[in-house]
Amino acid sequence: LTRLQEDRFRGELNQRAAGDPTTMILRLMLDTGLRVSEACDLRLPDVVLREGHVVLDFVGKGDKRRQVALPAGTGRALSGYLRTLERRSCPLLFPSSHCSGHKSISTASVRRTARRVGVTAGLHGVRPHDLRHTVATRMAEAGVDQRIASAVLGHASPQAVDPQRAF
């Protein structure tokens, strides 16, 4: 997404209900570069408060442990989302309806919401993976070292974040 498109998409996310799990997933993805499957599979114990910052400490693709610090605004939004959850025995951060069988919300549901939010923002064909690309693009624009960008995005090698190819 261009910066203007990103701003419009964020604006639409900010208009949605704080307790909507797919909206929270999209915000996490846009601010951290998480994969849609990683975001959907987050568990309550994966949300950790460290030195006043909210950190996601989870096992991602390839069974690699990742720790991703959230921007302050996203940490506040996640805290607000957590307050909307009822006390329940389900350990999932984003459970499917009623957490029946302890199943997480589906990636298909997140894809549908991304499309809807995009259309409302005047953008067509927005996919969750576009949000991940947006994070990678912003890191490249900011001059973040390719090795650091690769680690943030959970890539196996720095070559996966190729500024010539991806941006």
Coordinates of C-alpha atoms in Angstrom, one line a residue:
L1 CA 0.0 0.0 0.0
T2 CA 1.2 3.5 -0.7
R3 CA 1.3 5.9 2.3
L4 CA -2.0 7.5 1.3
Q5 CA -3.6 4.0 0.9
E6 CA -2.2 2.9 4.3
D7 CA -3.6 6.1 6.0
R8 CA -7.0 5.5 4.5
F9 CA -7.0 1.8 5.5
R10 CA -5.9 2.7 9.0
G11 CA -8.6 5.3 9.2
E12 CA -11.2 2.7 8.4
L13 CA -9.8 0.3 11.0
N14 CA -10.0 3.1 13.6
Q15 CA -13.7 3.5 12.9
R16 CA -14.5 -0.1 13.6
A17 CA -15.4 -1.6 17.0
A18 CA -12.6 -2.1 19.5
G19 CA -13.9 -5.6 20.3
D20 CA -13.8 -6.9 16.7
P21 CA -11.2 -9.6 16.5
T22 CA -10.5 -9.4 12.7
T23 CA -10.0 -5.6 12.9
M24 CA -7.5 -6.1 15.7
I25 CA -5.7 -8.8 13.7
L26 CA -5.5 -6.4 10.7
R27 CA -4.1 -3.6 12.9
L28 CA -1.5 -6.0 14.4
M29 CA -0.5 -7.1 10.9
L30 CA -0.2 -3.5 9.6
D31 CA 1.9 -2.5 12.5
T32 CA 4.1 -5.5 12.9
G33 CA 4.2 -7.5 9.6
L34 CA 2.8 -10.6 11.2
R35 CA 1.6 -13.3 8.8
V36 CA -2.1 -13.8 8.9
S37 CA -1.8 -17.3 10.2
E38 CA 0.6 -16.1 13.0
A39 CA -1.9 -13.4 14.0
C40 CA -4.9 -15.7 14.0
D41 CA -3.1 -18.3 16.1
L42 CA -1.9 -16.0 18.9
R43 CA -2.8 -17.1 22.4
L44 CA -3.4 -14.9 25.5
P45 CA -0.1 -16.0 27.1
D46 CA 1.7 -14.7 24.0
V47 CA 0.8 -11.1 25.0
V48 CA 3.5 -10.0 27.4
L49 CA 4.2 -6.7 29.2
R50 CA 7.9 -5.9 29.3
E51 CA 9.3 -2.7 30.6
G52 CA 6.1 -0.9 30.0
H53 CA 5.8 -2.2 26.4
V54 CA 3.4 -4.8 25.0
V55 CA 5.3 -7.6 23.3
L56 CA 4.1 -10.6 21.3
D57 CA 6.2 -13.6 22.2
F58 CA 5.1 -16.5 20.1
V59 CA 6.2 -19.4 17.9
G60 CA 5.8 -18.5 14.2
K61 CA 6.4 -20.1 10.9
G62 CA 9.0 -22.8 10.9
D63 CA 8.5 -23.3 14.7
K64 CA 10.8 -20.2 15.2
R65 CA 10.2 -18.2 18.4
R66 CA 9.6 -14.5 17.6
Q67 CA 9.3 -11.5 19.8
V68 CA 7.6 -8.5 18.3
A69 CA 7.2 -5.2 20.2
L70 CA 4.0 -3.3 19.5
P71 CA 3.9 0.4 18.8
A72 CA 2.4 2.2 21.7
G73 CA -0.9 2.9 20.0
T74 CA -1.3 -0.7 18.9
G75 CA -0.5 -1.9 22.5
R76 CA -3.2 0.4 23.8
A77 CA -5.7 -0.9 21.1
L78 CA -4.8 -4.5 22.0
S79 CA -5.3 -3.7 25.7
G80 CA -8.7 -2.2 24.8
Y81 CA -9.6 -5.3 22.8
L82 CA -8.6 -7.6 25.7
R83 CA -11.0 -5.6 28.0
T84 CA -13.8 -6.5 25.7
L85 CA -13.3 -10.2 26.0
E86 CA -15.4 -12.0 28.6
R87 CA -13.7 -14.1 31.2
R88 CA -13.3 -17.5 29.6
S89 CA -11.3 -20.6 29.7
C90 CA -10.3 -20.3 26.0
P91 CA -6.6 -19.5 25.7
L92 CA -6.8 -18.1 22.2
L93 CA -6.5 -14.3 21.7
F94 CA -8.7 -14.5 18.6
P95 CA -11.1 -17.4 19.0
S96 CA -13.8 -18.3 16.5
S97 CA -17.3 -17.7 17.7
H98 CA -17.7 -19.1 21.3
C99 CA -14.3 -20.7 21.1
S100 CA -16.0 -24.0 20.4
G101 CA -13.3 -26.6 20.3
H102 CA -10.7 -24.0 21.1
K103 CA -10.4 -23.1 17.4
S104 CA -8.9 -19.7 16.3
I105 CA -10.6 -17.3 14.0
S106 CA -10.1 -18.3 10.3
T107 CA -7.6 -16.7 8.0
A108 CA -10.5 -16.6 5.5
S109 CA -12.5 -14.4 7.9
V110 CA -9.5 -12.0 8.1
R111 CA -9.2 -12.0 4.3
R112 CA -12.9 -11.0 4.0
T113 CA -12.5 -8.3 6.5
A114 CA -9.4 -6.9 4.8
R115 CA -11.3 -6.7 1.5
R116 CA -14.3 -5.0 3.2
V117 CA -12.2 -2.5 5.0
G118 CA -10.2 -1.8 1.8
V119 CA -13.4 -1.3 -0.2
T120 CA -14.7 1.1 2.4
A121 CA -11.4 3.0 2.2
G122 CA -11.7 3.2 -1.6
L123 CA -9.1 0.4 -2.1
H124 CA -10.0 -2.7 -4.0
G125 CA -8.4 -6.1 -3.7
V126 CA -6.6 -5.6 -0.4
R127 CA -5.2 -8.9 1.0
P128 CA -3.7 -9.4 4.5
H129 CA -0.4 -10.2 2.9
D130 CA -0.4 -6.6 1.4
L131 CA -0.2 -5.4 5.0
R132 CA 2.9 -7.4 5.5
H133 CA 4.4 -6.0 2.3
T134 CA 3.6 -2.5 3.6
V135 CA 5.5 -3.1 6.8
A136 CA 8.5 -4.4 4.8
T137 CA 8.3 -1.4 2.4
R138 CA 8.2 1.1 5.3
M139 CA 11.3 -0.6 6.9
A140 CA 13.2 -0.4 3.5
E141 CA 12.2 3.3 3.1
A142 CA 13.4 4.0 6.6
G143 CA 16.8 2.4 5.8
V144 CA 16.4 -0.5 8.2
D145 CA 19.2 -3.1 7.7
Q146 CA 18.0 -6.0 5.6
R147 CA 19.0 -8.5 8.4
I148 CA 16.9 -6.7 11.0
A149 CA 13.9 -6.4 8.6
S150 CA 14.3 -10.1 7.9
A151 CA 14.3 -10.9 11.6
V152 CA 11.3 -8.7 12.3
L153 CA 9.3 -10.4 9.5
G154 CA 10.4 -13.9 10.6
H155 CA 12.1 -14.8 7.4
A156 CA 14.6 -17.6 7.3
S157 CA 17.2 -15.5 5.5
P158 CA 17.8 -11.8 4.8
Q159 CA 17.6 -12.4 1.1
A160 CA 13.9 -12.9 1.5
V161 CA 13.6 -9.2 2.1
D162 CA 14.9 -8.1 -1.3
P163 CA 14.4 -4.3 -1.7
Q164 CA 14.8 -4.7 -5.5
R165 CA 12.1 -7.4 -5.7
A166 CA 9.6 -6.6 -2.9
F167 CA 9.4 -2.9 -2.9

